[in-house]
Coordinates of N, CA, C and O and ligand atoms in Angstrom, one line a residue:
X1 N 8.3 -31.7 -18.3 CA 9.7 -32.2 -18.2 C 10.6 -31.1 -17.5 O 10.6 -30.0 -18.1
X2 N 11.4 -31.4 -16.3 CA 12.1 -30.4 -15.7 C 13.4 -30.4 -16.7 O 14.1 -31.3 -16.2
X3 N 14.0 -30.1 -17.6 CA 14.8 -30.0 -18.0 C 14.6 -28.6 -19.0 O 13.6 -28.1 -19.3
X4 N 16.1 -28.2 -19.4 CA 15.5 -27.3 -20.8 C 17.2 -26.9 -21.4 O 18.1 -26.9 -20.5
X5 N 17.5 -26.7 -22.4 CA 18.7 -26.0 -23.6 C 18.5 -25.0 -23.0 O 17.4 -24.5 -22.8
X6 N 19.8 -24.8 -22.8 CA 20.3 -22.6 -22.7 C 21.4 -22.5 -23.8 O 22.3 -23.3 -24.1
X7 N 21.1 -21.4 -24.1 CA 21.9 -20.8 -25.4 C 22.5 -20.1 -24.2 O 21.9 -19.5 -23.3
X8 N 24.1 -20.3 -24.6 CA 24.7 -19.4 -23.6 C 25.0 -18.2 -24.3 O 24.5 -18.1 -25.4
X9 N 25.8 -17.1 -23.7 CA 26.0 -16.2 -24.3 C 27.4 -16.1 -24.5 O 28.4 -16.4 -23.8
X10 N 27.4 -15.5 -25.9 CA 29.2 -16.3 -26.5 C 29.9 -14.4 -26.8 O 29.6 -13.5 -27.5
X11 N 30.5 -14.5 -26.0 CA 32.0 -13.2 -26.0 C 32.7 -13.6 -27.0 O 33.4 -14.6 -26.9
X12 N 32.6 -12.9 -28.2 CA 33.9 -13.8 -29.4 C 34.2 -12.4 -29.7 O 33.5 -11.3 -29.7
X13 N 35.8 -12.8 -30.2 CA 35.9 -11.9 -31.4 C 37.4 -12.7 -32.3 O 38.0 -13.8 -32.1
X14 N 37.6 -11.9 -33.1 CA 39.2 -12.5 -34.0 C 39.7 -13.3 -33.3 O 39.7 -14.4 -33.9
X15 N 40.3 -13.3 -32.0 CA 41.2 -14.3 -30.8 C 40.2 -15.8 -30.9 O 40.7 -16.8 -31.1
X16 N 38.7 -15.8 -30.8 CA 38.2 -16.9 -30.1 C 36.9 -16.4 -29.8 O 36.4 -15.4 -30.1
X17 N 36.4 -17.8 -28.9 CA 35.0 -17.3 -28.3 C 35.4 -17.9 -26.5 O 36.0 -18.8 -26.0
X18 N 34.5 -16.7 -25.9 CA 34.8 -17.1 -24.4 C 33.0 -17.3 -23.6 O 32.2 -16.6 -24.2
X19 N 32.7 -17.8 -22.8 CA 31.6 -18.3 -22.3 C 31.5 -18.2 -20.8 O 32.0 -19.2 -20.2
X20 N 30.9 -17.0 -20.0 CA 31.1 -17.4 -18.8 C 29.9 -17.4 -18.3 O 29.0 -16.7 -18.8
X21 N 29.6 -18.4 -17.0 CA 28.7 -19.1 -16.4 C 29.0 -18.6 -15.1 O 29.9 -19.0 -14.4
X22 N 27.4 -17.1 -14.5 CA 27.5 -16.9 -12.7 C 26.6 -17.6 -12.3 O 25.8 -18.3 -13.0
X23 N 26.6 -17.4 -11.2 CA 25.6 -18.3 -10.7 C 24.1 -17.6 -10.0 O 24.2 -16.9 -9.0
X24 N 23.3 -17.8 -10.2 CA 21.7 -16.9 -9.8 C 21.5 -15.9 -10.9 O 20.9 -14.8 -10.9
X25 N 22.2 -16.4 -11.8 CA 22.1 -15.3 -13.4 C 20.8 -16.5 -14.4 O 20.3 -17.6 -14.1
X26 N 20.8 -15.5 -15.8 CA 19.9 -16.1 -16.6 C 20.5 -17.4 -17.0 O 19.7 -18.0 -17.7
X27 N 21.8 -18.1 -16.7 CA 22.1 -19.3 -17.3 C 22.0 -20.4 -16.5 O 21.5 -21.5 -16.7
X28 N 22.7 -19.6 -15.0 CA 23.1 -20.6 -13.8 C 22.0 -20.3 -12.7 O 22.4 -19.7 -11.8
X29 N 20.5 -20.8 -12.7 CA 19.3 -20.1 -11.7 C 19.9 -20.8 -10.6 O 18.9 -21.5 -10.1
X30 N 21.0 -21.1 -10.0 CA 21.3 -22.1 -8.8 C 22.3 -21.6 -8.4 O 23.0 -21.0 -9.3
X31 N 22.7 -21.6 -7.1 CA 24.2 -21.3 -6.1 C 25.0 -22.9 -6.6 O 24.9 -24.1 -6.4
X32 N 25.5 -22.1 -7.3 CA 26.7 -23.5 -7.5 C 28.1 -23.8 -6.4 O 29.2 -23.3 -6.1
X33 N 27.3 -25.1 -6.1 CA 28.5 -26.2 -5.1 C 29.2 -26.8 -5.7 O 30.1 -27.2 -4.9
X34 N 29.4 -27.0 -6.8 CA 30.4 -28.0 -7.4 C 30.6 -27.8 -9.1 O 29.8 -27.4 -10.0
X35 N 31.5 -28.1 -9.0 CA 31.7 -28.3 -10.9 C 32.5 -29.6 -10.8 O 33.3 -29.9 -9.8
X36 N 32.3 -30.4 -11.7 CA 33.1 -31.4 -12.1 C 32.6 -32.0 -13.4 O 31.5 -31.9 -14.0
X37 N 34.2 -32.9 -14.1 CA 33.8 -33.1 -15.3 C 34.0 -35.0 -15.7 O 34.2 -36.0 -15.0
X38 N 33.9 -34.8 -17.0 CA 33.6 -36.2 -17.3 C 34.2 -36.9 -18.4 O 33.7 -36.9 -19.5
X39 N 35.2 -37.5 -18.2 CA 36.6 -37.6 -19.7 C 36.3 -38.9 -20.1 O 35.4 -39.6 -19.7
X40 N 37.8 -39.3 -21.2 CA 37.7 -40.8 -21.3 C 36.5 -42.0 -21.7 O 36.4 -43.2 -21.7
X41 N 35.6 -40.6 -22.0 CA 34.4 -42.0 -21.9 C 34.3 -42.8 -23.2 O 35.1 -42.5 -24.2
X42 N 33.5 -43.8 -23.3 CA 33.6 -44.6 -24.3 C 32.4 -44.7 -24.9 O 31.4 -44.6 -24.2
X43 N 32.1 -44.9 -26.6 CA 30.7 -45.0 -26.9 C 29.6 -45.8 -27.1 O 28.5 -45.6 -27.7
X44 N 30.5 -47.5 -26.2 CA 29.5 -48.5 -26.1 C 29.0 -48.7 -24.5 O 28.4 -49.7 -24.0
X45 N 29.7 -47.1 -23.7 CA 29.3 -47.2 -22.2 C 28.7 -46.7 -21.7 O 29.2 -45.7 -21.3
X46 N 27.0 -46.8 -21.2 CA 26.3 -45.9 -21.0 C 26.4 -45.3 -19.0 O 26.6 -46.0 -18.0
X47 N 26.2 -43.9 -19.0 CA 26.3 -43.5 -18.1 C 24.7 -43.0 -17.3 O 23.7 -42.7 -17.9
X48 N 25.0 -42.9 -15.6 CA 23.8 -42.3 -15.2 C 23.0 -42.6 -15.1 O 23.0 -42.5 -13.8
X49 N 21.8 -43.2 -15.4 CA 20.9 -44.2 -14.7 C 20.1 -43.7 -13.4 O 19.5 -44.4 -12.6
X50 N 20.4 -42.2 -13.4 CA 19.6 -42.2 -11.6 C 18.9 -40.5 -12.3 O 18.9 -39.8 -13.2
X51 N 18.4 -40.9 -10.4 CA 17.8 -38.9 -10.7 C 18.6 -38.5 -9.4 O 19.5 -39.1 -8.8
X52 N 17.9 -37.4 -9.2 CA 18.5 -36.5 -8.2 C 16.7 -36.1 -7.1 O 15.5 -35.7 -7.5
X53 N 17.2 -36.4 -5.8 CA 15.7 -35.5 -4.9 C 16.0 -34.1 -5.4 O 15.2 -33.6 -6.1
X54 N 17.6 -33.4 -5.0 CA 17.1 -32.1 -4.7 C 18.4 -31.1 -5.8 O 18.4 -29.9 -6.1
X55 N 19.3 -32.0 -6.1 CA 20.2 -31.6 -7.1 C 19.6 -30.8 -8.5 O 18.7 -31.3 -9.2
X56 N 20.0 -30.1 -8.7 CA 19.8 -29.2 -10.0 C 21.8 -29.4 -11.0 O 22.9 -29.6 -10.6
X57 N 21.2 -29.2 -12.3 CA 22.8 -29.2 -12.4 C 22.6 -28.9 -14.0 O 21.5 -29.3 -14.5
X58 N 23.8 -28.3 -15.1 CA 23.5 -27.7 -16.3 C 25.0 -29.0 -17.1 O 26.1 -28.9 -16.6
X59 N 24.9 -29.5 -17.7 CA 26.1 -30.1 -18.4 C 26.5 -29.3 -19.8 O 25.8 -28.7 -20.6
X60 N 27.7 -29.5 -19.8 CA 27.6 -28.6 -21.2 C 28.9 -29.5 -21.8 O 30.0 -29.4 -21.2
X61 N 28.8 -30.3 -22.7 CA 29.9 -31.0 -23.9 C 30.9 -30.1 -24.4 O 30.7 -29.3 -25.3
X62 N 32.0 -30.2 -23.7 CA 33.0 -29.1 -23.9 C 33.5 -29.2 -24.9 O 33.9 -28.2 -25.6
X63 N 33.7 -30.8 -25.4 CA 34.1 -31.8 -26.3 C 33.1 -32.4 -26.9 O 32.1 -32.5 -26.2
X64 N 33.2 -33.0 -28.6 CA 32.7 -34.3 -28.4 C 31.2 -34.1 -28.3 O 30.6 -33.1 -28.6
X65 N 30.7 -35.5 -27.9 CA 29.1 -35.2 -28.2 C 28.6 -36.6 -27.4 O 29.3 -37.6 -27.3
X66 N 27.0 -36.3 -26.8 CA 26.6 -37.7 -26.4 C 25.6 -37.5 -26.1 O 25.2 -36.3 -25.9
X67 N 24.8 -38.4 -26.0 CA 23.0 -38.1 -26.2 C 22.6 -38.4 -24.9 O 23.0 -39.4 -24.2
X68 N 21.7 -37.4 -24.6 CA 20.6 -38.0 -22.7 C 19.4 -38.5 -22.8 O 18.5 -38.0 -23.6
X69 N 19.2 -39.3 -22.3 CA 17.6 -40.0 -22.2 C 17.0 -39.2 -21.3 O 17.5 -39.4 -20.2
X70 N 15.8 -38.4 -21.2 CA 15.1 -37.1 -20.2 C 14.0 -38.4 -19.7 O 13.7 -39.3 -20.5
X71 N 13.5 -38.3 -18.8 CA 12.5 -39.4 -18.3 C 11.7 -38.7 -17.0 O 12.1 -38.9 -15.8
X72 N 10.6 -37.9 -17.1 CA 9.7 -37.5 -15.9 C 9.1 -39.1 -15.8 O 7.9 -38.9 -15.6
X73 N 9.3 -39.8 -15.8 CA 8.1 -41.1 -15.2 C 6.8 -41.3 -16.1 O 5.9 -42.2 -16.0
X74 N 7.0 -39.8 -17.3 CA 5.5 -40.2 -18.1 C 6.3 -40.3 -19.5 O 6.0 -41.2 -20.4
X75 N 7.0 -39.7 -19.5 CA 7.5 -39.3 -20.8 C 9.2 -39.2 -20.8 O 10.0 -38.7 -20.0
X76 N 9.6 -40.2 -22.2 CA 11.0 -40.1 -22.6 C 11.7 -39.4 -23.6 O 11.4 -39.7 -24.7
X77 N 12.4 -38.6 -23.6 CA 12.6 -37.5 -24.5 C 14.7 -38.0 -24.7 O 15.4 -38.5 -23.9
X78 N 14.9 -37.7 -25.7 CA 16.2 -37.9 -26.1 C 16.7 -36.1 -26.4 O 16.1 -35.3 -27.1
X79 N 17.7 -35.9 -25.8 CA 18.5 -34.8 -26.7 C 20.3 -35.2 -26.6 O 20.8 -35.9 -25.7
X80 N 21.0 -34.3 -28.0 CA 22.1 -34.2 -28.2 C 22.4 -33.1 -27.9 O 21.8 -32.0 -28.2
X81 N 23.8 -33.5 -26.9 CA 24.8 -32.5 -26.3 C 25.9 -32.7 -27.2 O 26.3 -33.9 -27.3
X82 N 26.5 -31.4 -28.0 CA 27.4 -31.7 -29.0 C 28.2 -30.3 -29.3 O 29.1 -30.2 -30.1
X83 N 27.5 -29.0 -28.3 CA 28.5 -27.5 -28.5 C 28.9 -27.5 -27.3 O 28.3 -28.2 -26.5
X84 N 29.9 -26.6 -27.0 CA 30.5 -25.9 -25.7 C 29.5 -24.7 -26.0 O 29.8 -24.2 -24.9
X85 N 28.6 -23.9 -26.5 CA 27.9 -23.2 -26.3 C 26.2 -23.2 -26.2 O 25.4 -22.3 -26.5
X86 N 26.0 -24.8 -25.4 CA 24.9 -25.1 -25.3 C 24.9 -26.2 -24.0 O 25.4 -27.4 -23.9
X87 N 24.1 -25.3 -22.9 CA 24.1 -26.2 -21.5 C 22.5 -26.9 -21.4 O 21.5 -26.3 -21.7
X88 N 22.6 -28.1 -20.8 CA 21.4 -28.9 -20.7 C 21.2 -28.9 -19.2 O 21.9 -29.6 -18.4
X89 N 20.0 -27.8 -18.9 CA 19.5 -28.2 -17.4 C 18.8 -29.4 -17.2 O 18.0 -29.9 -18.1
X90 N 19.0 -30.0 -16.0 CA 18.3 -30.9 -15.6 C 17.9 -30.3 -13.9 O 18.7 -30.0 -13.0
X91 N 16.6 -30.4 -13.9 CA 16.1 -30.1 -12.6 C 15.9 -31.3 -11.9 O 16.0 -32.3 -12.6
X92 N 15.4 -31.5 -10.2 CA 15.0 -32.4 -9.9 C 14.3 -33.7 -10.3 O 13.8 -33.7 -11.4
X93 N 14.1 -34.7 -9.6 CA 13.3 -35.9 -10.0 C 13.4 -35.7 -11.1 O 12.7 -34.8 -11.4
X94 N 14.0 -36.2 -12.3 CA 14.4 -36.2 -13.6 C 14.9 -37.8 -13.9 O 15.9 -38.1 -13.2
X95 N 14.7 -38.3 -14.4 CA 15.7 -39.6 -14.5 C 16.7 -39.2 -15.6 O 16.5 -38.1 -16.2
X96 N 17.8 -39.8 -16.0 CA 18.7 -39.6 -16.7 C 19.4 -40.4 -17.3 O 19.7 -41.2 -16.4
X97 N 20.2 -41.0 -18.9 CA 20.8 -41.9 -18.6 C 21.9 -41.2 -19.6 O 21.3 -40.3 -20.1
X98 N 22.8 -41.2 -19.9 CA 23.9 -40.9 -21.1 C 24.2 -41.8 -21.6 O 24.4 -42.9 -21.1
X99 N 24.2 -41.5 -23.3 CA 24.9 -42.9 -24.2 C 25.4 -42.5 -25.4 O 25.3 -41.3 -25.5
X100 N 25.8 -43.0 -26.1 CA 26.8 -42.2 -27.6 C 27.6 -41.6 -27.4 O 27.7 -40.7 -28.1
X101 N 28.5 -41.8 -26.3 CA 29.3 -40.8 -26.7 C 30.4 -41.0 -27.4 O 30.9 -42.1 -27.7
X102 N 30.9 -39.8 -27.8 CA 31.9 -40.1 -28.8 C 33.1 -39.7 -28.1 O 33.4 -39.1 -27.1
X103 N 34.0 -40.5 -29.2 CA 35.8 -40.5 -28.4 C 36.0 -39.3 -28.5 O 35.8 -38.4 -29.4
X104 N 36.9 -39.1 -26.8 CA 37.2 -37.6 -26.3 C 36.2 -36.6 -26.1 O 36.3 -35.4 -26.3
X105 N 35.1 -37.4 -25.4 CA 34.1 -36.3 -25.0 C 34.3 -35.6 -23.7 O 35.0 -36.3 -22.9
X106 N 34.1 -34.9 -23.4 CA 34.4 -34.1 -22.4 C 33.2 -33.3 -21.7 O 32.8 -32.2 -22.0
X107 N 32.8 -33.8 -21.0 CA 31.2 -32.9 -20.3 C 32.1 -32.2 -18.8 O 33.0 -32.7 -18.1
X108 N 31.6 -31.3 -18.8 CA 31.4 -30.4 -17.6 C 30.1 -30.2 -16.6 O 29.2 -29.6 -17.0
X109 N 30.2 -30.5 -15.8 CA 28.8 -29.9 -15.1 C 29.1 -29.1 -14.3 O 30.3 -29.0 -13.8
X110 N 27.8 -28.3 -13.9 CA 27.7 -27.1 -13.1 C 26.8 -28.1 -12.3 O 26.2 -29.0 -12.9
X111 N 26.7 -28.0 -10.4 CA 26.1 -28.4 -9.7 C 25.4 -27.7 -8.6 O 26.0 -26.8 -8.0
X112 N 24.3 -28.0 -8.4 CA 24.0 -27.0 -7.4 C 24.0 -27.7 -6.2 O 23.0 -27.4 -5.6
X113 N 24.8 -28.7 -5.5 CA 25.0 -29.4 -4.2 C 26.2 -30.1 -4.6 O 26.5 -30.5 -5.7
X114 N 27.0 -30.1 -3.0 CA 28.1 -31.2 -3.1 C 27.8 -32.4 -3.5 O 26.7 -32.7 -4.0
X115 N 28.7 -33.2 -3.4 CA 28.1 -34.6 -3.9 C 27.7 -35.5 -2.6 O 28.4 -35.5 -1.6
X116 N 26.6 -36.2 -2.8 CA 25.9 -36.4 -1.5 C 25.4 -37.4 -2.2 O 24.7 -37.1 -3.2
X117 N 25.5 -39.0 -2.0 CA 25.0 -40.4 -2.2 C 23.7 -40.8 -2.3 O 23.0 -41.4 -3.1
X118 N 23.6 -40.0 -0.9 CA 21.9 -39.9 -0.3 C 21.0 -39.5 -1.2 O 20.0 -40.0 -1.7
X119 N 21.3 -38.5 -1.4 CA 20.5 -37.6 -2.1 C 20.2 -38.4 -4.2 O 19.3 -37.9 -4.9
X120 N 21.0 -39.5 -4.7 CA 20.7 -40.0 -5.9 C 19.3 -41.0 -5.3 O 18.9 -41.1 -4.1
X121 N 18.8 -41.5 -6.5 CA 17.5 -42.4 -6.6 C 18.5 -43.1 -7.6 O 19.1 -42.5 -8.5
X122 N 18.8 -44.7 -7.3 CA 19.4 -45.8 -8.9 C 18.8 -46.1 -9.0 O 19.1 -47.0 -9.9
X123 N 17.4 -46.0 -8.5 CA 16.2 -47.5 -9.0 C 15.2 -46.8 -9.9 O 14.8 -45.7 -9.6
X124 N 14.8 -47.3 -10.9 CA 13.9 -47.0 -12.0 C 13.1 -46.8 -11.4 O 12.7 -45.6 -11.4
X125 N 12.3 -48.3 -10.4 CA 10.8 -48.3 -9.6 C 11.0 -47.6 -8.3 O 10.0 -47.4 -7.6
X126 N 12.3 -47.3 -8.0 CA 12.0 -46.2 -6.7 C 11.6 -44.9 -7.2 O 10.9 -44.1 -6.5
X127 N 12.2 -44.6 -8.5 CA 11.7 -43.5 -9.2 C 10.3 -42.8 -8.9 O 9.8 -41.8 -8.2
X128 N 9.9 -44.2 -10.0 CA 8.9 -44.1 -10.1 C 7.6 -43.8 -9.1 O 6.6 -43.2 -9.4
X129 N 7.9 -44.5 -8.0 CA 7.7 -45.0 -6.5 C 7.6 -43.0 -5.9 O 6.5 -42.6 -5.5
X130 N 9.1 -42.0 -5.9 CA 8.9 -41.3 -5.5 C 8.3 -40.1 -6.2 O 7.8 -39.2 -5.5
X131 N 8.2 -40.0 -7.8 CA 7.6 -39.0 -8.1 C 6.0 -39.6 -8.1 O 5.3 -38.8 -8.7
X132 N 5.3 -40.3 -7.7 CA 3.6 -40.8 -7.6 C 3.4 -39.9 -6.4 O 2.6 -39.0 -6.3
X133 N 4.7 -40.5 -5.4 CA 4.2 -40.2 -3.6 C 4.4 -38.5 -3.6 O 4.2 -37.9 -2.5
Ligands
TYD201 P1 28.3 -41.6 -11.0 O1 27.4 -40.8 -10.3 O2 28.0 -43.1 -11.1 O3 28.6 -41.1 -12.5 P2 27.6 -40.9 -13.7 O4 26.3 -40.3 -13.2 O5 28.3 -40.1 -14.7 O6 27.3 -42.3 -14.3 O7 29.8 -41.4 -10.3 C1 30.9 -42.2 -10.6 C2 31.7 -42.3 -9.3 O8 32.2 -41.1 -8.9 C3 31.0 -42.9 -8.1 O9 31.8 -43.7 -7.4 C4 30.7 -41.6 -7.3 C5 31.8 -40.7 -7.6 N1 31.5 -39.3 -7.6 C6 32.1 -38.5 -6.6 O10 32.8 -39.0 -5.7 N2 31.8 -37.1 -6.6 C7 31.1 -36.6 -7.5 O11 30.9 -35.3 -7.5 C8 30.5 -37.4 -8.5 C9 29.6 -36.8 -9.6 C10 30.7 -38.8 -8.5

């Protein structure tokens, strides 16, 4: 399964905790193209449904909490995103879906490409279709 939890590394003291994310380091193994995030969502609306050809990307629940469905084409794996000090890579050909989430979740992603249309799979059986080929 291309995916994996990073324990990030947490700067705290008395004031707080602070978290920073470079890029070609032990957290971020990718030149990051993009960040963007994900508000408002709702917890009977599920998100995502695709993979990526060549996209790499780490989410981290800034807020809030919501579960991913991990899917290599053999195997389905569920994990909960629920700290700001815990990012979920997803590497290529991965399928993906998000659901549960709870009110005022907030995900962030780190991306390693702009956002490019082309480059998603929405079909389950094209998925499937492309990690065989
Ligand atoms: P979508 O990929 O469907 O979101 P999710 O994977 O969370 O279900 O994206 C929702 C809309 O936002 C869709 O119209 C494409 C657009 N979008 C961009 O324009 N740029 C981006 O970087 C992303 C991630 C989405």
């Amino acid at each position: 399964m291309n995916y994996r939890l990073i324990d990030f590394n947490i700067m705290g003291d008395s004031r707080g905790k602070l978290i920073a994310a470079e890029e070609l380091s032990e957290f971020v193994p990718f030149e990051i193209k993009r960040v963007y995030w994900i508000f408002d969502t709702l917890p009977d609306e599920e998100r995502g449904k695709h993979a990526h050809k060549e996209l790499e990307q780490i989410i981290v629940a800034m807020d809030g909490a919501c579960q991913f469905v991990l899917d290599d084409g053999k195997k389905r794996e569920t994990v909960w995103l629920n700290r700001p000090d815990k990012g979920l890579y997803i590497g290529k050909n991965m399928w993906r879906e998000m659901r549960h989430f709870s009110y005022g979740c907030k995900l962030m992603i780190i991306a390693s490409t702009k956002y490019d249309p082309k480059e998603y799979i929405r079909s389950y059986d094209e998925f499937l279709k492309t990690i065989k080929g």
